[in-house]
Short mmCIF file of C-alpha atoms in Angstrom, two decimals:
data_model
loop_
_atom_site.label_atom_id
_atom_site.label_comp_id
_atom_site.label_asym_id
_atom_site.label_seq_id
_atom_site.Cartn_x
_atom_site.Cartn_y
_atom_site.Cartn_z
CA MET A 267 5.91 55.19 18.39
CA ARG A 268 7.54 53.28 21.01
CA PHE A 269 4.09 51.69 21.92
CA THR A 270 3.55 50.71 18.44
CA MET A 271 6.87 49.13 17.89
CA LEU A 272 6.28 47.03 21.31
CA CYS A 273 2.70 45.99 19.70
CA ALA A 274 4.63 45.12 16.25
CA THR A 275 6.81 42.94 18.40
CA ALA A 276 4.01 41.34 20.33
CA VAL A 277 2.30 40.34 17.30
CA ALA A 278 5.36 38.68 15.56
CA MET A 279 6.20 36.64 19.01
CA THR A 280 2.43 35.70 18.97
CA MET A 281 2.62 34.65 15.17
CA SER A 282 5.69 32.96 15.59
CA LEU A 283 4.67 30.67 18.37
CA ALA A 284 1.59 29.93 16.59
CA THR A 285 3.79 28.70 13.76
CA ALA A 286 5.98 26.68 16.03
CA VAL A 287 2.77 24.94 17.52
CA SER A 288 1.51 24.06 14.46
CA ALA A 289 4.71 22.70 13.02
CA GLN A 290 3.87 19.70 15.40
CA THR A 291 1.04 17.19 13.92
CA VAL A 292 -0.62 15.31 16.66
CA LEU A 293 -2.00 11.75 15.14
CA ARG A 294 -4.09 9.27 17.21
CA ILE A 295 -4.16 5.42 16.57
CA GLY A 296 -6.57 3.34 18.26
CA HIS A 297 -7.10 -0.50 18.70
CA VAL A 298 -8.93 -3.12 20.85
CA GLY A 299 -5.57 -4.81 22.06
CA GLU A 300 -4.58 -5.05 25.68
CA VAL A 301 -1.40 -3.09 26.52
CA GLY A 302 1.57 -5.38 25.79
CA SER A 303 -0.27 -6.94 22.86
CA HIS A 304 1.02 -7.19 19.67
CA PHE A 305 -0.91 -4.33 18.18
CA ASP A 306 0.10 -2.48 20.94
CA VAL A 307 3.76 -2.91 21.06
CA ALA A 308 3.68 -2.28 16.99
CA SER A 309 1.67 1.04 17.63
CA HIS A 310 4.21 2.12 19.92
CA GLU A 311 7.08 1.16 17.74
CA PHE A 312 5.24 2.78 14.90
CA ALA A 313 4.99 5.83 17.10
CA LYS A 314 8.68 6.09 17.94
CA ARG A 315 9.93 5.70 14.28
CA VAL A 316 7.71 8.24 13.25
CA ALA A 317 8.58 10.71 15.81
CA GLU A 318 12.33 9.99 15.08
CA LYS A 319 12.00 10.63 11.54
CA SER A 320 10.11 13.77 11.68
CA GLY A 321 12.39 15.24 14.10
CA GLY A 322 9.71 15.49 16.81
CA LYS A 323 7.30 17.19 14.31
CA ILE A 324 4.86 14.26 14.13
CA GLU A 325 3.36 12.96 17.29
CA VAL A 326 1.35 9.40 17.56
CA GLN A 327 -0.67 9.11 20.54
CA VAL A 328 -1.69 5.38 21.07
CA PHE A 329 -5.02 4.35 22.65
CA PRO A 330 -5.28 0.69 23.43
CA SER A 331 -7.75 -1.13 25.15
CA SER A 332 -10.80 -0.03 22.98
CA GLN A 333 -10.37 3.44 24.69
CA LEU A 334 -11.71 5.02 21.57
CA GLY A 335 -14.14 2.31 21.24
CA ASN A 336 -14.65 -1.11 19.60
CA ASP A 337 -13.74 -1.83 15.98
CA LYS A 338 -16.96 -0.72 14.49
CA ASP A 339 -16.79 2.59 16.58
CA MET A 340 -13.46 3.42 15.71
CA LEU A 341 -14.12 2.72 11.96
CA GLN A 342 -17.25 5.04 12.42
CA LYS A 343 -14.97 7.79 13.99
CA MET A 344 -12.15 7.41 11.29
CA LYS A 345 -14.42 7.81 8.43
CA LEU A 346 -15.53 11.08 10.36
CA GLY A 347 -12.10 12.48 11.21
CA GLN A 348 -12.46 11.68 14.89
CA VAL A 349 -9.57 9.15 14.67
CA ASP A 350 -6.67 9.30 12.65
CA PHE A 351 -5.68 5.79 12.85
CA PHE A 352 -7.10 2.28 14.04
CA ILE A 353 -5.98 -1.20 13.74
CA PRO A 354 -8.58 -3.47 12.22
CA SER A 355 -8.32 -7.05 11.81
CA SER A 356 -11.28 -9.56 11.27
CA MET A 357 -13.89 -7.05 10.71
CA MET A 358 -12.35 -6.31 7.56
CA SER A 359 -14.52 -8.50 6.11
CA SER A 360 -17.66 -6.52 6.93
CA VAL A 361 -16.12 -3.65 5.12
CA THR A 362 -15.73 -5.23 1.75
CA PRO A 363 -16.04 -9.18 1.24
CA GLU A 364 -13.00 -9.97 -0.49
CA PHE A 365 -11.38 -9.69 2.99
CA GLY A 366 -13.59 -12.92 4.14
CA VAL A 367 -10.64 -15.04 2.24
CA PHE A 368 -8.61 -14.52 5.41
CA ASP A 369 -11.16 -16.52 7.02
CA MET A 370 -10.81 -19.69 5.15
CA PRO A 371 -9.36 -22.22 7.32
CA TYR A 372 -5.64 -23.04 6.91
CA ILE A 373 -5.30 -20.86 3.79
CA ILE A 374 -2.42 -19.06 4.78
CA LYS A 375 0.43 -21.74 5.76
CA ASP A 376 2.97 -19.36 7.52
CA ARG A 377 4.18 -16.10 7.53
CA ASP A 378 6.69 -16.07 4.50
CA HIS A 379 3.26 -17.17 2.99
CA ILE A 380 1.19 -14.21 4.00
CA THR A 381 4.34 -11.86 3.21
CA ARG A 382 4.04 -13.17 -0.26
CA VAL A 383 0.35 -12.77 -0.57
CA MET A 384 0.31 -9.12 0.50
CA ALA A 385 3.38 -8.23 -1.82
CA LYS A 386 1.48 -9.77 -4.84
CA MET A 387 -2.13 -8.94 -4.02
CA GLY A 388 -1.98 -6.08 -1.66
CA ASP A 389 -1.81 -3.27 -4.21
CA SER A 390 -3.75 -5.09 -6.85
CA LEU A 391 -6.62 -6.29 -4.86
CA PHE A 392 -7.06 -5.66 -1.02
CA ARG A 393 -5.89 -1.70 -1.12
CA PRO A 394 -8.03 -0.81 -3.76
CA ALA A 395 -11.06 -2.89 -2.53
CA ALA A 396 -10.84 -0.92 1.15
CA GLU A 397 -10.37 2.28 -0.29
CA ALA A 398 -13.57 2.08 -2.31
CA LYS A 399 -15.16 1.71 1.09
CA GLY A 400 -13.50 4.78 2.56
CA VAL A 401 -10.58 2.90 4.11
CA LYS A 402 -7.18 3.61 3.39
CA ILE A 403 -4.82 0.96 4.24
CA LEU A 404 -1.60 1.94 5.15
CA ALA A 405 0.29 -1.40 5.91
CA PHE A 406 -0.41 -4.91 6.49
CA TRP A 407 0.56 -5.61 10.08
CA GLU A 408 -0.21 -8.78 12.05
CA ASN A 409 -2.86 -10.37 14.33
CA GLY A 410 -1.53 -13.92 14.00
CA PHE A 411 -2.54 -17.77 14.00
CA ARG A 412 -5.78 -18.15 16.11
CA GLN A 413 -6.01 -20.68 18.78
CA VAL A 414 -9.30 -22.09 20.54
CA THR A 415 -9.71 -21.96 24.55
CA ASN A 416 -12.72 -23.38 26.18
CA ASN A 417 -14.24 -24.55 29.32
CA VAL A 418 -15.68 -27.47 28.06
CA ARG A 419 -13.28 -30.02 26.89
CA PRO A 420 -9.90 -30.43 24.81
CA ILE A 421 -10.53 -29.61 21.07
CA VAL A 422 -8.73 -32.29 18.87
CA LYS A 423 -11.15 -32.70 15.96
CA PRO A 424 -14.02 -30.77 14.67
CA ASP A 425 -16.51 -32.71 16.72
CA ASP A 426 -15.49 -31.54 19.93
CA LEU A 427 -16.68 -28.06 18.91
CA LYS A 428 -20.25 -29.15 19.05
CA GLY A 429 -22.25 -27.04 21.67
CA VAL A 430 -19.81 -25.15 22.46
CA LYS A 431 -20.51 -21.48 22.84
CA LEU A 432 -17.79 -19.67 21.08
CA ARG A 433 -16.99 -16.04 20.94
CA THR A 434 -15.84 -15.10 17.49
CA PRO A 435 -14.95 -11.51 15.95
CA ARG A 436 -17.37 -9.59 13.86
CA GLY A 437 -17.33 -11.07 10.35
CA GLU A 438 -19.91 -13.62 8.80
CA TRP A 439 -17.32 -16.26 7.58
CA ARG A 440 -15.90 -16.86 11.27
CA VAL A 441 -19.03 -17.66 12.21
CA LYS A 442 -20.17 -19.81 9.40
CA MET A 443 -16.70 -21.72 9.86
CA PHE A 444 -17.32 -22.23 13.67
CA GLN A 445 -21.08 -23.55 12.38
CA SER A 446 -20.14 -25.72 10.21
CA TYR A 447 -18.05 -27.34 13.14
CA GLY A 448 -20.67 -27.95 15.15
CA ALA A 449 -20.13 -24.83 17.79
CA ASN A 450 -22.62 -22.13 18.75
CA PRO A 451 -20.55 -19.11 17.65
CA SER A 452 -21.46 -15.36 18.58
CA PRO A 453 -19.93 -12.24 17.33
CA MET A 454 -18.71 -9.98 20.50
CA ALA A 455 -16.60 -7.11 21.08
CA PHE A 456 -13.13 -8.09 22.28
CA SER A 457 -13.70 -5.94 25.53
CA GLU A 458 -16.49 -7.74 26.56
CA VAL A 459 -14.99 -11.21 26.25
CA PHE A 460 -13.24 -11.72 29.57
CA THR A 461 -16.37 -11.19 31.43
CA ALA A 462 -18.37 -13.39 28.90
CA LEU A 463 -16.10 -16.38 29.83
CA LYS A 464 -15.99 -15.47 33.49
CA THR A 465 -19.98 -15.67 33.83
CA GLY A 466 -20.51 -18.37 31.65
CA VAL A 467 -22.18 -16.52 28.95
CA MET A 468 -19.27 -18.15 26.44
CA ASP A 469 -17.76 -21.43 26.99
CA GLY A 470 -14.80 -20.31 24.82
CA GLN A 471 -13.27 -18.03 22.37
CA GLU A 472 -10.47 -18.19 19.51
CA ASN A 473 -7.45 -15.63 19.53
CA PRO A 474 -3.66 -15.48 19.19
CA LEU A 475 -1.74 -16.51 22.11
CA ILE A 476 -0.63 -12.88 22.77
CA ASN A 477 -4.32 -11.89 23.09
CA VAL A 478 -4.93 -15.06 25.37
CA TRP A 479 -2.04 -13.86 27.59
CA SER A 480 -2.54 -9.89 27.77
CA ALA A 481 -6.23 -10.24 28.07
CA LYS A 482 -5.35 -12.78 30.98
CA PHE A 483 -7.97 -15.29 29.56
CA TYR A 484 -5.99 -18.02 31.46
CA GLU A 485 -7.85 -17.02 34.40
CA VAL A 486 -10.97 -17.88 32.91
CA GLN A 487 -10.11 -20.60 30.71
CA LYS A 488 -9.23 -23.98 31.42
CA TYR A 489 -8.13 -25.70 28.04
CA LEU A 490 -5.75 -24.40 25.17
CA SER A 491 -6.25 -26.34 21.75
CA MET A 492 -3.56 -25.55 19.10
CA THR A 493 -5.76 -25.41 16.17
CA GLY A 494 -4.00 -22.56 14.15
CA HIS A 495 -7.13 -22.47 12.23
CA VAL A 496 -6.76 -19.07 10.59
CA TYR A 497 -3.88 -16.55 10.41
CA ILE A 498 -5.67 -12.86 10.12
CA PRO A 499 -3.61 -9.98 9.22
CA ALA A 500 -4.07 -6.83 10.95
CA TYR A 501 -4.37 -3.63 8.91
CA LEU A 502 -2.98 0.15 9.74
CA VAL A 503 -5.72 2.35 8.39
CA THR A 504 -7.04 5.73 7.91
CA SER A 505 -9.56 7.46 6.03
CA PRO A 506 -8.55 8.81 2.34
CA LYS A 507 -10.13 12.41 3.61
CA THR A 508 -7.72 12.18 6.62
CA PHE A 509 -4.61 11.46 4.66
CA ALA A 510 -5.40 14.05 2.19
CA SER A 511 -5.76 16.64 4.69
CA TRP A 512 -1.99 15.88 6.25
CA PRO A 513 0.76 18.13 4.47
CA ALA A 514 2.95 16.08 1.89
CA ASP A 515 6.03 15.51 4.46
CA VAL A 516 3.75 13.87 6.91
CA GLN A 517 1.83 11.65 4.41
CA LYS A 518 5.33 10.78 3.15
CA ILE A 519 6.85 9.59 6.56
CA VAL A 520 3.61 8.11 7.77
CA SER A 521 3.29 5.95 4.66
CA GLU A 522 7.00 4.83 4.63
CA THR A 523 6.89 4.12 8.19
CA ALA A 524 3.89 2.13 8.10
CA VAL A 525 5.12 -0.17 5.41
CA GLU A 526 8.41 -0.42 6.92
CA MET A 527 6.66 -1.85 10.01
CA GLU A 528 5.51 -4.74 8.36
CA PRO A 529 8.46 -7.32 9.04
CA PHE A 530 8.66 -5.95 12.55
CA ALA A 531 4.89 -6.80 13.11
CA ARG A 532 5.24 -10.14 11.94
CA LYS A 533 8.40 -10.42 14.21
CA VAL A 534 6.71 -9.80 17.02
CA GLY A 535 3.76 -12.07 16.29
CA GLU A 536 6.42 -14.90 16.08
CA ASP A 537 8.21 -14.18 19.01
CA PHE A 538 5.17 -14.15 21.22
CA ASP A 539 3.97 -17.32 19.74
CA ASN A 540 7.30 -18.92 20.56
CA ASP A 541 7.32 -17.55 24.00
CA LEU A 542 3.78 -17.73 25.49
CA LEU A 543 3.06 -21.29 25.24
CA SER A 544 5.19 -22.43 28.39
CA LYS A 545 3.65 -19.28 30.06
CA LEU A 546 0.33 -20.05 29.37
CA LYS A 547 1.06 -23.71 30.50
CA GLU A 548 2.44 -22.52 33.77
CA LYS A 549 -0.58 -20.47 34.41
CA GLY A 550 -2.55 -23.65 34.58
CA MET A 551 -3.94 -24.01 31.05
CA ALA A 552 -4.06 -27.58 29.87
CA VAL A 553 -2.63 -27.61 26.28
CA ASN A 554 -3.36 -29.82 23.35
CA GLU A 555 -2.54 -30.19 19.66
CA ALA A 556 -5.34 -30.33 17.64
CA ASP A 557 -6.02 -32.84 14.71
CA LYS A 558 -5.48 -30.29 11.84
CA ASP A 559 -6.00 -32.75 8.90
CA ALA A 560 -9.53 -33.45 10.26
CA PHE A 561 -10.21 -29.50 10.68
CA VAL A 562 -8.79 -29.02 6.60
CA LYS A 563 -11.27 -31.89 5.71
CA ALA A 564 -14.30 -30.58 7.45
CA SER A 565 -13.65 -27.05 6.01
CA THR A 566 -14.20 -27.85 2.20
CA GLY A 567 -17.84 -26.69 2.21
CA ILE A 568 -16.86 -23.38 3.48
CA TYR A 569 -14.51 -22.74 0.75
CA GLU A 570 -17.32 -23.81 -1.69
CA GLU A 571 -19.44 -21.26 -0.28
CA PHE A 572 -16.86 -18.59 -0.29
CA GLY A 573 -16.46 -18.82 -3.83
CA LYS A 574 -20.17 -18.80 -4.64
CA GLN A 575 -20.93 -15.88 -2.69
CA VAL A 576 -18.29 -13.27 -3.05
CA GLU A 577 -17.54 -11.94 -6.28
CA GLY A 578 -14.21 -13.70 -7.60
CA GLY A 579 -13.95 -15.70 -4.47
CA THR A 580 -12.57 -18.84 -6.01
CA ALA A 581 -9.84 -16.87 -7.85
CA ILE A 582 -9.06 -15.05 -4.95
CA VAL A 583 -8.45 -18.47 -3.13
CA ASP A 584 -6.75 -19.90 -6.07
CA GLN A 585 -4.27 -17.08 -6.17
CA ILE A 586 -3.50 -17.12 -2.57
CA GLN A 587 -3.04 -21.15 -2.59
CA ALA A 588 -0.65 -20.60 -5.46
CA LEU A 589 1.81 -18.80 -3.31
CA ARG A 590 1.97 -21.18 -0.43
CA GLY A 591 5.24 -22.13 -1.92
#
């Protein structure tokens, strides 16, 4: 009898331990940004808030610097349930064409404008468009305003881009935009850009200042031109199947925290923009302002092409422009 009781006690203890272990949910989030980038800062803040709200029952592990693969890899892994979240940005236009609108030059005026756009159009257009392709958008975070760096010449007007071999993210509209300015754009994974610039395979690239800084592009780029040609959101995404597999309390905490993070993510991007320009100058980069009016004038054709190629494209552009304020 005593042996039976001991066995019963052991079984009970094992079951209790198993319950305690299963009570903690471990989720993985990947991104292509370097350590210290706005993707990384936002990811860690998100992980911290989720842990606090769940009393430590939900742990979000952050994998920066393309540790889980490039954007294309992580999208596939997410759909297969191998990655819980990742943070895409420009590549969302390859998921569904509506997101190409954020590649339209100067369509987003400032961060107040993008806040209004997502408040008005996030639930009605962008979330359902993405979910129809197997991507569930939990929140609209920030990639930010993009600037051009290169080793050929300062970029003041579109003509200055003629012949420049320029790395772009994946997404047809960024490529078409720079082709229309006369550059030779080539899509390339972010993890490959530094080497491409160092070896001269690429003359330049375009990214927010924080990516120029965190990836140390200042070591292999001479000119920084403040073009501010596009503002690109970032998106915290998961798959609908993965989301449905989480317990209701995990769904609630993750969803609420992701949205709560939106102002934080934009503020991080704004702070980086304000702080990094002088630091990049100190690193030896030659900084110039671009003639944005000239770029806007040269961008008419890309808007017209988007309106013709993307179903409802003209209406999407009009709605976003109506929210400029």
